[in-house]
MMTF fields as JSON, N, C-alpha, C and O atoms, coordinates in Angstrom:
{
  "mmtfVersion": "1.0.0",
  "mmtfProducer": "UNKNOWN",
  "numBonds": 443,
  "numAtoms": 444,
  "numGroups": 111,
  "numChains": 1,
  "numModels": 1,
  "chainsPerModel": [1],
  "groupsPerChain": [111],
  "chainIdList": ["A"],
  "bondAtomList": [4, 2, 8, 6, 12, 10, 16, 14, 20, 18, 24, 22, 28, 26, 32, 30, 36, 34, 40, 38, 44, 42, 48, 46, 52, 50, 56, 54, 60, 58, 64, 62, 68, 66, 72, 70, 76, 74, 80, 78, 84, 82, 88, 86, 92, 90, 96, 94, 100, 98, 104, 102, 108, 106, 112, 110, 116, 114, 120, 118, 124, 122, 128, 126, 132, 130, 136, 134, 140, 138, 144, 142, 148, 146, 152, 150, 156, 154, 160, 158, 164, 162, 168, 166, 172, 170, 176, 174, 180, 178, 184, 182, 188, 186, 192, 190, 196, 194, 200, 198, 204, 202, 208, 206, 212, 210, 216, 214, 220, 218, 224, 222, 228, 226, 232, 230, 236, 234, 240, 238, 244, 242, 248, 246, 252, 250, 256, 254, 260, 258, 264, 262, 268, 266, 272, 270, 276, 274, 280, 278, 284, 282, 288, 286, 292, 290, 296, 294, 300, 298, 304, 302, 308, 306, 312, 310, 316, 314, 320, 318, 324, 322, 328, 326, 332, 330, 336, 334, 340, 338, 344, 342, 348, 346, 352, 350, 356, 354, 360, 358, 364, 362, 368, 366, 372, 370, 376, 374, 380, 378, 384, 382, 388, 386, 392, 390, 396, 394, 400, 398, 404, 402, 408, 406, 412, 410, 416, 414, 420, 418, 424, 422, 428, 426, 432, 430, 436, 434, 440, 438],
  "bondOrderList": [1, 1, 1, 1, 1, 1, 1, 1, 1, 1, 1, 1, 1, 1, 1, 1, 1, 1, 1, 1, 1, 1, 1, 1, 1, 1, 1, 1, 1, 1, 1, 1, 1, 1, 1, 1, 1, 1, 1, 1, 1, 1, 1, 1, 1, 1, 1, 1, 1, 1, 1, 1, 1, 1, 1, 1, 1, 1, 1, 1, 1, 1, 1, 1, 1, 1, 1, 1, 1, 1, 1, 1, 1, 1, 1, 1, 1, 1, 1, 1, 1, 1, 1, 1, 1, 1, 1, 1, 1, 1, 1, 1, 1, 1, 1, 1, 1, 1, 1, 1, 1, 1, 1, 1, 1, 1, 1, 1, 1, 1],
  "groupList": [{"groupName": "MET", "atomNameList": ["N", "CA", "C", "O"], "elementList": ["N", "C", "C", "O"], "formalChargeList": [0, 0, 0, 0], "bondAtomList": [1, 0, 2, 1, 3, 2], "bondOrderList": [1, 1, 2], "singleLetterCode": "M", "chemCompType": "L-PEPTIDE LINKING"}, {"groupName": "ASN", "atomNameList": ["N", "CA", "C", "O"], "elementList": ["N", "C", "C", "O"], "formalChargeList": [0, 0, 0, 0], "bondAtomList": [1, 0, 2, 1, 3, 2], "bondOrderList": [1, 1, 2], "singleLetterCode": "N", "chemCompType": "L-PEPTIDE LINKING"}, {"groupName": "THR", "atomNameList": ["N", "CA", "C", "O"], "elementList": ["N", "C", "C", "O"], "formalChargeList": [0, 0, 0, 0], "bondAtomList": [1, 0, 2, 1, 3, 2], "bondOrderList": [1, 1, 2], "singleLetterCode": "T", "chemCompType": "L-PEPTIDE LINKING"}, {"groupName": "LEU", "atomNameList": ["N", "CA", "C", "O"], "elementList": ["N", "C", "C", "O"], "formalChargeList": [0, 0, 0, 0], "bondAtomList": [1, 0, 2, 1, 3, 2], "bondOrderList": [1, 1, 2], "singleLetterCode": "L", "chemCompType": "L-PEPTIDE LINKING"}, {"groupName": "ARG", "atomNameList": ["N", "CA", "C", "O"], "elementList": ["N", "C", "C", "O"], "formalChargeList": [0, 0, 0, 0], "bondAtomList": [1, 0, 2, 1, 3, 2], "bondOrderList": [1, 1, 2], "singleLetterCode": "R", "chemCompType": "L-PEPTIDE LINKING"}, {"groupName": "LYS", "atomNameList": ["N", "CA", "C", "O"], "elementList": ["N", "C", "C", "O"], "formalChargeList": [0, 0, 0, 0], "bondAtomList": [1, 0, 2, 1, 3, 2], "bondOrderList": [1, 1, 2], "singleLetterCode": "K", "chemCompType": "L-PEPTIDE LINKING"}, {"groupName": "VAL", "atomNameList": ["N", "CA", "C", "O"], "elementList": ["N", "C", "C", "O"], "formalChargeList": [0, 0, 0, 0], "bondAtomList": [1, 0, 2, 1, 3, 2], "bondOrderList": [1, 1, 2], "singleLetterCode": "V", "chemCompType": "L-PEPTIDE LINKING"}, {"groupName": "GLN", "atomNameList": ["N", "CA", "C", "O"], "elementList": ["N", "C", "C", "O"], "formalChargeList": [0, 0, 0, 0], "bondAtomList": [1, 0, 2, 1, 3, 2], "bondOrderList": [1, 1, 2], "singleLetterCode": "Q", "chemCompType": "L-PEPTIDE LINKING"}, {"groupName": "ILE", "atomNameList": ["N", "CA", "C", "O"], "elementList": ["N", "C", "C", "O"], "formalChargeList": [0, 0, 0, 0], "bondAtomList": [1, 0, 2, 1, 3, 2], "bondOrderList": [1, 1, 2], "singleLetterCode": "I", "chemCompType": "L-PEPTIDE LINKING"}, {"groupName": "GLY", "atomNameList": ["N", "CA", "C", "O"], "elementList": ["N", "C", "C", "O"], "formalChargeList": [0, 0, 0, 0], "bondAtomList": [1, 0, 2, 1, 3, 2], "bondOrderList": [1, 1, 2], "singleLetterCode": "G", "chemCompType": "PEPTIDE LINKING"}, {"groupName": "PRO", "atomNameList": ["N", "CA", "C", "O"], "elementList": ["N", "C", "C", "O"], "formalChargeList": [0, 0, 0, 0], "bondAtomList": [1, 0, 2, 1, 3, 2], "bondOrderList": [1, 1, 2], "singleLetterCode": "P", "chemCompType": "L-PEPTIDE LINKING"}, {"groupName": "GLU", "atomNameList": ["N", "CA", "C", "O"], "elementList": ["N", "C", "C", "O"], "formalChargeList": [0, 0, 0, 0], "bondAtomList": [1, 0, 2, 1, 3, 2], "bondOrderList": [1, 1, 2], "singleLetterCode": "E", "chemCompType": "L-PEPTIDE LINKING"}, {"groupName": "SER", "atomNameList": ["N", "CA", "C", "O"], "elementList": ["N", "C", "C", "O"], "formalChargeList": [0, 0, 0, 0], "bondAtomList": [1, 0, 2, 1, 3, 2], "bondOrderList": [1, 1, 2], "singleLetterCode": "S", "chemCompType": "L-PEPTIDE LINKING"}, {"groupName": "ALA", "atomNameList": ["N", "CA", "C", "O"], "elementList": ["N", "C", "C", "O"], "formalChargeList": [0, 0, 0, 0], "bondAtomList": [1, 0, 2, 1, 3, 2], "bondOrderList": [1, 1, 2], "singleLetterCode": "A", "chemCompType": "L-PEPTIDE LINKING"}, {"groupName": "PHE", "atomNameList": ["N", "CA", "C", "O"], "elementList": ["N", "C", "C", "O"], "formalChargeList": [0, 0, 0, 0], "bondAtomList": [1, 0, 2, 1, 3, 2], "bondOrderList": [1, 1, 2], "singleLetterCode": "F", "chemCompType": "L-PEPTIDE LINKING"}, {"groupName": "TYR", "atomNameList": ["N", "CA", "C", "O"], "elementList": ["N", "C", "C", "O"], "formalChargeList": [0, 0, 0, 0], "bondAtomList": [1, 0, 2, 1, 3, 2], "bondOrderList": [1, 1, 2], "singleLetterCode": "Y", "chemCompType": "L-PEPTIDE LINKING"}, {"groupName": "TRP", "atomNameList": ["N", "CA", "C", "O"], "elementList": ["N", "C", "C", "O"], "formalChargeList": [0, 0, 0, 0], "bondAtomList": [1, 0, 2, 1, 3, 2], "bondOrderList": [1, 1, 2], "singleLetterCode": "W", "chemCompType": "L-PEPTIDE LINKING"}, {"groupName": "HIS", "atomNameList": ["N", "CA", "C", "O"], "elementList": ["N", "C", "C", "O"], "formalChargeList": [0, 0, 0, 0], "bondAtomList": [1, 0, 2, 1, 3, 2], "bondOrderList": [1, 1, 2], "singleLetterCode": "H", "chemCompType": "L-PEPTIDE LINKING"}, {"groupName": "ASP", "atomNameList": ["N", "CA", "C", "O"], "elementList": ["N", "C", "C", "O"], "formalChargeList": [0, 0, 0, 0], "bondAtomList": [1, 0, 2, 1, 3, 2], "bondOrderList": [1, 1, 2], "singleLetterCode": "D", "chemCompType": "L-PEPTIDE LINKING"}],
  "groupTypeList": [0, 1, 2, 3, 4, 1, 5, 6, 7, 3, 8, 9, 1, 3, 9, 1, 5, 10, 11, 3, 8, 2, 3, 11, 12, 9, 5, 5, 3, 13, 5, 14, 12, 8, 13, 2, 1, 11, 2, 15, 5, 1, 13, 7, 9, 11, 5, 6, 2, 11, 2, 7, 16, 17, 1, 6, 6, 13, 16, 1, 5, 2, 13, 11, 8, 13, 8, 7, 17, 3, 11, 5, 9, 4, 11, 8, 13, 8, 11, 9, 5, 3, 2, 2, 4, 12, 15, 18, 18, 6, 1, 9, 6, 5, 5, 15, 8, 2, 11, 8, 8, 13, 1, 11, 3, 3, 3, 3, 9, 1, 5],
  "groupIdList": [1, 2, 3, 4, 5, 6, 7, 8, 9, 10, 11, 12, 13, 14, 15, 16, 17, 18, 19, 20, 21, 22, 23, 24, 25, 26, 27, 28, 29, 30, 31, 32, 33, 34, 35, 36, 37, 38, 39, 40, 41, 42, 43, 44, 45, 46, 47, 48, 49, 50, 51, 52, 53, 54, 55, 56, 57, 58, 59, 60, 61, 62, 63, 64, 65, 66, 67, 68, 69, 70, 71, 72, 73, 74, 75, 76, 77, 78, 79, 80, 81, 82, 83, 84, 85, 86, 87, 88, 89, 90, 91, 92, 93, 94, 95, 96, 97, 98, 99, 100, 101, 102, 103, 104, 105, 106, 107, 108, 109, 110, 111],
  "secStructList": [7, 7, 7, 7, 7, 7, 7, 3, 3, 3, 3, 3, 3, 3, 1, 1, 7, 7, 3, 3, 3, 3, 7, 6, 6, 1, 7, 3, 3, 3, 3, 3, 3, 3, 3, 3, 3, 3, 3, 3, 3, 7, 6, 6, 1, 7, 3, 3, 3, 3, 3, 3, 3, 3, 3, 3, 3, 3, 3, 2, 2, 2, 2, 2, 2, 2, 2, 2, 2, 7, 7, 6, 6, 7, 3, 3, 3, 3, 3, 3, 3, 3, 3, 3, 3, 3, 3, 3, 7, 6, 6, 1, 7, 3, 3, 3, 3, 3, 3, 3, 3, 3, 3, 3, 3, 3, 3, 3, 1, 7, 7],
  "xCoordList": [136.503, 135.127, 134.578, 134.974, 133.683, 133.089, 132.153, 132.164, 131.332, 130.4, 130.381, 130.538, 130.2, 130.043, 128.578, 127.821, 128.162, 126.757, 126.605, 127.526, 125.444, 125.067, 124.524, 123.355, 125.374, 124.961, 125.523, 126.678, 124.637, 125.075, 124.592, 123.504, 125.415, 125.058, 125.387, 126.489, 124.374, 124.565, 124.034, 123.055, 124.689, 124.161, 124.034, 124.978, 122.844, 122.569, 121.354, 120.775, 120.938, 119.75, 118.704, 118.987, 117.448, 116.293, 116.105, 116.173, 115.862, 115.643, 114.199, 113.918, 113.269, 111.866, 111.127, 111.698, 109.907, 109.114, 108.848, 108.579, 108.914, 108.669, 107.291, 106.322, 107.217, 105.934, 105.459, 106.213, 104.231, 103.684, 102.784, 101.898, 103.036, 102.205, 101.712, 102.491, 100.367, 99.792, 99.411, 98.57, 100.017, 99.761, 98.431, 97.878, 97.902, 96.676, 96.712, 95.689, 97.897, 98.05, 98.026, 98.006, 98.028, 98.038, 99.42, 99.542, 100.464, 101.801, 102.018, 101.477, 102.838, 103.107, 104.548, 105.462, 104.716, 106.003, 106.21, 105.326, 107.393, 107.756, 108.973, 109.943, 108.921, 110.073, 110.56, 109.77, 111.828, 112.439, 113.882, 114.415, 114.508, 115.921, 116.689, 116.157, 117.941, 118.822, 120.071, 120.508, 120.622, 121.826, 122.994, 122.873, 124.107, 125.336, 126.353, 126.409, 127.152, 128.128, 129.549, 129.833, 130.42, 131.868, 132.574, 132.339, 133.431, 134.202, 135.66, 136.192, 136.322, 137.773, 138.359, 137.63, 139.656, 140.358, 140.884, 141.498, 140.631, 141.145, 142.598, 143.22, 143.151, 144.597, 144.932, 146.062, 143.944, 144.166, 143.957, 144.079, 143.649, 143.47, 142.079, 141.837, 141.163, 139.789, 138.942, 139.064, 138.1, 137.172, 136.097, 135.431, 135.898, 134.881, 133.967, 134.453, 132.661, 131.692, 130.91, 130.31, 130.959, 130.245, 129.031, 129.177, 127.843, 126.639, 126.237, 126.182, 125.952, 125.436, 124.01, 123.743, 123.093, 121.73, 121.477, 121.887, 120.798, 120.51, 119.005, 118.34, 118.471, 117.036, 116.897, 117.668, 115.895, 115.69, 114.236, 113.322, 114.043, 112.75, 112.649, 113.561, 111.528, 111.286, 109.939, 108.985, 109.845, 108.622, 107.976, 108.644, 106.662, 105.854, 106.115, 105.902, 106.587, 106.771, 107.815, 107.644, 108.891, 109.887, 109.338, 109.703, 108.457, 107.771, 106.889, 106.871, 106.159, 105.294, 106.118, 105.715, 107.227, 108.117, 108.643, 108.698, 109.025, 109.524, 108.457, 108.761, 107.255, 106.155, 105.887, 105.676, 105.904, 105.6, 106.635, 106.293, 107.912, 109.001, 109.94, 110.68, 109.904, 110.888, 110.325, 109.232, 111.104, 110.745, 111.953, 113.097, 111.611, 112.63, 113.752, 113.489, 115.008, 116.155, 116.631, 117.748, 115.826, 116.212, 117.391, 117.462, 118.336, 119.523, 119.132, 118.577, 119.431, 119.138, 120.272, 121.106, 120.29, 121.204, 120.308, 119.282, 120.705, 119.975, 120.884, 122.077, 120.318, 121.05, 120.119, 118.918, 120.714, 119.941, 120.829, 122.025, 120.156, 120.921, 120.683, 119.657, 121.655, 121.53, 120.764, 120.99, 119.887, 119.226, 119.207, 119.198, 119.203, 119.075, 117.967, 117.881, 117.104, 116.034, 116.069, 116.742, 115.31, 115.273, 113.826, 112.976, 113.599, 112.29, 112.544, 113.609, 111.568, 111.618, 110.805, 109.636, 111.438, 110.676, 109.722, 109.613, 109.032, 107.998, 108.577, 107.844, 109.881, 110.526, 111.154, 111.809, 110.95, 111.504, 112.927, 113.548, 113.473, 114.886, 114.935, 114.155, 115.832, 115.971, 116.649, 117.728, 116.028, 116.538, 116.83, 116.139, 117.832, 118.209, 118.102, 118.422, 117.63, 117.537, 118.193, 117.892, 119.112, 119.715, 119.08, 118.987, 118.648, 117.956, 118.557, 119.191, 118.304, 118.668, 117.352, 116.462, 117.234, 116.109, 116.472, 117.3, 115.85, 116.191, 115.504, 114.301, 116.319, 115.677, 115.795, 115.157, 116.628, 116.73, 116.887, 117.593, 116.222, 116.298, 116.675, 116.188, 117.533, 117.908, 117.864, 118.583, 117.02, 116.899, 118.068, 118.374, 118.719, 119.836, 119.547, 118.826, 120.085, 120.005, 118.618, 117.615, 118.623, 117.375, 117.443, 118.397, 116.405, 116.369, 117.616, 117.792],
  "yCoordList": [95.26, 95.588, 96.546, 97.708, 96.03, 96.868, 97.889, 99.059, 97.446, 98.359, 98.127, 96.997, 99.137, 99.0, 99.015, 99.823, 98.112, 98.071, 98.154, 97.857, 98.557, 98.617, 97.222, 96.923, 96.387, 94.989, 94.604, 94.874, 93.947, 93.458, 92.068, 91.725, 91.219, 89.844, 89.625, 89.915, 89.091, 88.858, 87.46, 86.973, 86.843, 85.661, 85.975, 86.449, 85.707, 86.039, 85.357, 84.511, 85.713, 85.131, 86.159, 87.302, 85.74, 86.647, 87.047, 86.217, 88.366, 88.891, 88.68, 88.557, 88.638, 88.447, 87.988, 88.023, 87.58, 87.169, 88.413, 89.475, 88.316, 89.473, 90.071, 89.361, 91.401, 92.117, 92.381, 92.909, 92.024, 92.177, 93.435, 93.619, 94.267, 95.482, 95.415, 95.255, 95.546, 95.615, 97.047, 97.627, 97.624, 99.064, 99.166, 98.164, 100.435, 100.682, 100.223, 99.852, 100.259, 99.858, 98.342, 97.836, 97.595, 96.144, 95.542, 94.338, 96.35, 95.874, 95.411, 95.989, 94.334, 93.799, 94.116, 94.106, 94.394, 94.847, 94.046, 94.005, 93.396, 92.68, 93.355, 93.627, 93.623, 94.238, 93.27, 92.703, 93.114, 92.294, 92.703, 93.519, 92.165, 92.47, 91.15, 90.112, 91.245, 90.064, 90.545, 91.692, 89.563, 89.829, 89.078, 87.91, 89.765, 89.093, 89.207, 90.222, 88.181, 88.134, 88.053, 87.371, 88.757, 88.708, 88.314, 88.911, 87.328, 86.838, 87.058, 86.77, 87.575, 87.801, 87.709, 87.667, 87.68, 87.657, 89.077, 89.685, 89.607, 90.896, 90.845, 89.785, 91.974, 92.014, 91.103, 90.625, 90.834, 89.91, 88.437, 87.567, 88.136, 86.769, 86.246, 85.05, 87.098, 86.664, 86.705, 87.599, 85.713, 85.65, 86.675, 86.718, 87.507, 88.583, 88.403, 88.228, 88.449, 88.355, 89.716, 90.156, 90.327, 91.567, 91.263, 90.553, 91.797, 91.591, 92.879, 93.915, 92.842, 93.99, 93.672, 92.562, 94.611, 94.402, 95.16, 96.313, 94.511, 95.077, 95.097, 94.076, 96.206, 96.299, 95.856, 96.268, 94.996, 94.444, 94.671, 94.531, 95.021, 95.189, 94.297, 94.254, 93.592, 92.793, 93.155, 93.427, 93.163, 93.536, 92.376, 91.425, 92.46, 91.562, 90.102, 89.626, 89.333, 87.909, 87.573, 86.624, 88.35, 88.119, 88.328, 87.626, 89.31, 89.527, 88.354, 87.947, 87.811, 86.656, 85.446, 84.712, 85.25, 84.138, 84.33, 83.383, 85.571, 85.866, 85.623, 85.059, 86.009, 85.82, 84.306, 83.851, 83.554, 82.139, 81.299, 80.351, 81.651, 80.744, 81.236, 80.442, 82.543, 83.016, 83.082, 83.597, 82.543, 82.557, 83.15, 83.138, 83.662, 84.252, 83.204, 82.045, 83.66, 82.799, 82.052, 81.535, 81.968, 81.239, 81.843, 83.059, 80.986, 81.49, 81.626, 80.704, 82.787, 83.018, 83.755, 84.374, 83.677, 84.51, 85.42, 84.986, 86.684, 87.615, 88.303, 88.464, 88.712, 89.513, 90.657, 90.471, 91.851, 93.009, 94.227, 94.143, 95.409, 96.646, 97.513, 97.399, 98.362, 99.273, 100.552, 101.105, 100.998, 102.312, 103.074, 102.492, 104.343, 105.241, 106.226, 106.84, 106.389, 107.323, 108.216, 107.908, 109.315, 110.217, 110.615, 110.564, 111.018, 111.584, 112.542, 112.517, 113.378, 114.285, 113.705, 113.356, 113.603, 113.057, 114.077, 115.173, 113.765, 114.662, 115.982, 116.964, 116.035, 117.268, 118.028, 119.053, 117.527, 118.195, 117.86, 118.487, 116.897, 116.456, 115.428, 114.476, 115.613, 114.73, 113.478, 113.526, 112.315, 111.008, 110.26, 110.443, 109.435, 108.632, 107.141, 106.699, 106.385, 104.943, 104.286, 104.621, 103.327, 102.526, 101.164, 100.534, 100.703, 99.398, 98.637, 99.186, 97.331, 96.476, 96.103, 95.543, 96.418, 95.995, 94.612, 94.502, 93.581, 92.21, 91.798, 91.991, 91.208, 90.703, 89.145, 88.487, 88.593, 87.139, 86.711, 87.349, 85.632, 85.012, 83.554, 82.89, 83.063, 81.667, 81.174, 81.681, 80.169, 79.59, 78.675, 77.805, 78.873, 78.06, 77.387, 77.953, 76.203, 75.571, 75.649, 75.975, 75.334, 75.412, 76.582, 77.359, 76.713, 77.832, 77.795, 78.631],
  "zCoordList": [152.961, 153.333, 152.253, 152.167, 151.462, 150.439, 151.05, 150.666, 152.014, 152.661, 154.171, 154.632, 154.891, 156.354, 156.682, 156.143, 157.577, 157.939, 159.448, 160.21, 159.843, 161.198, 161.575, 161.335, 162.158, 162.453, 163.81, 164.138, 164.606, 165.9, 166.049, 165.586, 166.717, 167.028, 168.481, 168.948, 169.202, 170.623, 171.02, 170.454, 171.983, 172.599, 174.064, 174.696, 174.614, 175.993, 176.512, 175.831, 177.738, 178.352, 178.555, 178.916, 178.316, 178.46, 179.923, 180.83, 180.125, 181.461, 181.891, 183.083, 180.916, 181.211, 179.911, 178.821, 180.053, 178.885, 178.046, 178.606, 176.752, 175.853, 176.062, 176.331, 175.933, 175.984, 174.569, 173.751, 174.269, 172.933, 172.88, 173.715, 171.9, 171.683, 170.235, 169.295, 170.09, 168.752, 168.444, 169.132, 167.42, 167.085, 166.363, 165.911, 166.255, 165.558, 164.086, 163.512, 163.506, 162.108, 161.974, 160.852, 163.089, 163.017, 163.178, 163.408, 163.062, 163.238, 164.67, 165.612, 164.825, 166.142, 166.54, 165.715, 167.816, 168.349, 169.629, 170.485, 169.768, 171.013, 171.594, 170.887, 172.868, 173.593, 174.686, 175.44, 174.738, 175.807, 176.029, 175.277, 177.023, 177.308, 177.41, 177.803, 177.042, 177.221, 177.965, 177.864, 178.734, 179.493, 178.844, 178.475, 178.716, 178.258, 179.369, 180.062, 179.543, 180.59, 180.064, 179.08, 180.734, 180.428, 181.692, 182.743, 181.619, 182.779, 182.56, 181.487, 183.586, 183.547, 184.958, 185.949, 185.021, 186.326, 186.58, 185.703, 187.815, 188.117, 188.56, 188.504, 189.002, 189.381, 190.489, 190.589, 191.363, 192.51, 192.127, 192.989, 190.866, 190.417, 190.684, 190.527, 191.08, 191.382, 190.098, 189.261, 189.999, 188.825, 188.975, 190.01, 187.979, 188.037, 186.799, 185.682, 187.019, 185.944, 185.892, 186.873, 184.72, 184.482, 183.562, 182.567, 183.896, 183.121, 182.476, 183.139, 181.187, 180.439, 180.015, 179.553, 180.161, 179.71, 178.423, 178.285, 177.471, 176.175, 175.897, 176.069, 175.483, 175.108, 173.692, 172.825, 173.434, 172.113, 171.71, 172.522, 170.452, 169.851, 168.609, 167.783, 168.497, 167.307, 166.691, 167.42, 165.403, 164.689, 163.984, 163.578, 163.838, 163.007, 163.245, 164.36, 162.209, 162.318, 163.384, 164.15, 163.43, 164.464, 165.878, 166.822, 165.986, 167.278, 167.666, 168.827, 166.707, 166.95, 167.393, 168.296, 166.778, 167.137, 168.579, 169.364, 168.902, 170.23, 171.272, 172.323, 171.038, 172.015, 172.226, 173.35, 171.125, 171.171, 171.897, 172.604, 171.719, 172.073, 173.201, 173.782, 173.504, 174.476, 175.887, 176.121, 176.82, 178.235, 178.994, 178.537, 180.171, 181.052, 181.28, 181.602, 181.097, 181.367, 180.162, 180.169, 179.113, 177.88, 177.169, 176.989, 176.755, 176.032, 174.566, 173.97, 173.997, 172.594, 171.942, 172.604, 170.592, 169.808, 168.976, 168.451, 168.86, 168.036, 167.08, 167.336, 165.966, 165.0, 164.611, 164.413, 164.507, 164.183, 164.033, 163.755, 164.239, 164.111, 165.376, 166.047, 165.662, 166.742, 166.342, 165.265, 167.193, 166.944, 168.27, 169.354, 168.138, 169.275, 169.051, 167.987, 170.05, 169.927, 171.228, 172.211, 171.149, 172.34, 172.565, 171.676, 173.818, 174.205, 175.362, 175.979, 175.646, 176.757, 177.905, 177.737, 179.085, 180.253, 180.815, 180.266, 181.878, 182.443, 182.899, 183.017, 183.159, 183.607, 182.418, 182.607, 181.236, 180.053, 179.774, 178.915, 180.465, 180.297, 179.15, 179.144, 178.201, 177.077, 177.505, 178.096, 177.215, 177.537, 176.243, 175.241, 176.271, 175.073, 175.413, 176.516, 174.398, 174.576, 173.344, 172.199, 173.636, 172.569, 172.582, 173.635, 171.458, 171.351, 170.168, 169.267, 170.246, 169.083, 168.424, 169.064, 167.134, 166.346, 165.775, 164.871, 166.309, 165.92, 164.634, 164.456, 163.715, 162.52, 162.47, 161.649, 163.371, 163.439, 164.898, 165.679, 165.237, 166.584, 166.401, 165.486, 167.262, 167.298, 168.687, 169.549, 168.95, 170.306, 170.551, 169.735, 171.671, 172.065, 173.399, 174.22, 173.637, 174.926, 175.571, 174.936, 176.862, 177.624, 178.548, 178.523, 179.387, 180.383, 181.215, 182.101]
}
C-alpha cells in the first residue's frame, strides 16, 4: 500500500427518498440514509440479522442523480469517504455526526 486513503464502499437499501437542499451559493446537497444488514447464527443456532444505518451526503451532480433515481427501499452501492462533524445542541451539549460523503452511486436491483 503506497498510500492510505479514507474510502468506504457500502451496499444497502435506502431508508427514505433523498432530501434535496440548494445552498445560497447554488450548490446542491442531497441527504439520505441507507441500511446494511449482517446475518449470522448465534450460540443457540438461531439466525440473527443486525441492521446498521448510515447517513449519506451527496453534492452537486451526484446529488442530482440521487434525487432523480433513488426511492425508498432501492438497493444501491455507494463509494465515498467518512467524515465526522460536531455541533452544540440547544442545551450546549456537543454532538457528533459521522456521515459518508458519496462520490459515486450505483443503482442495483429493484425496490
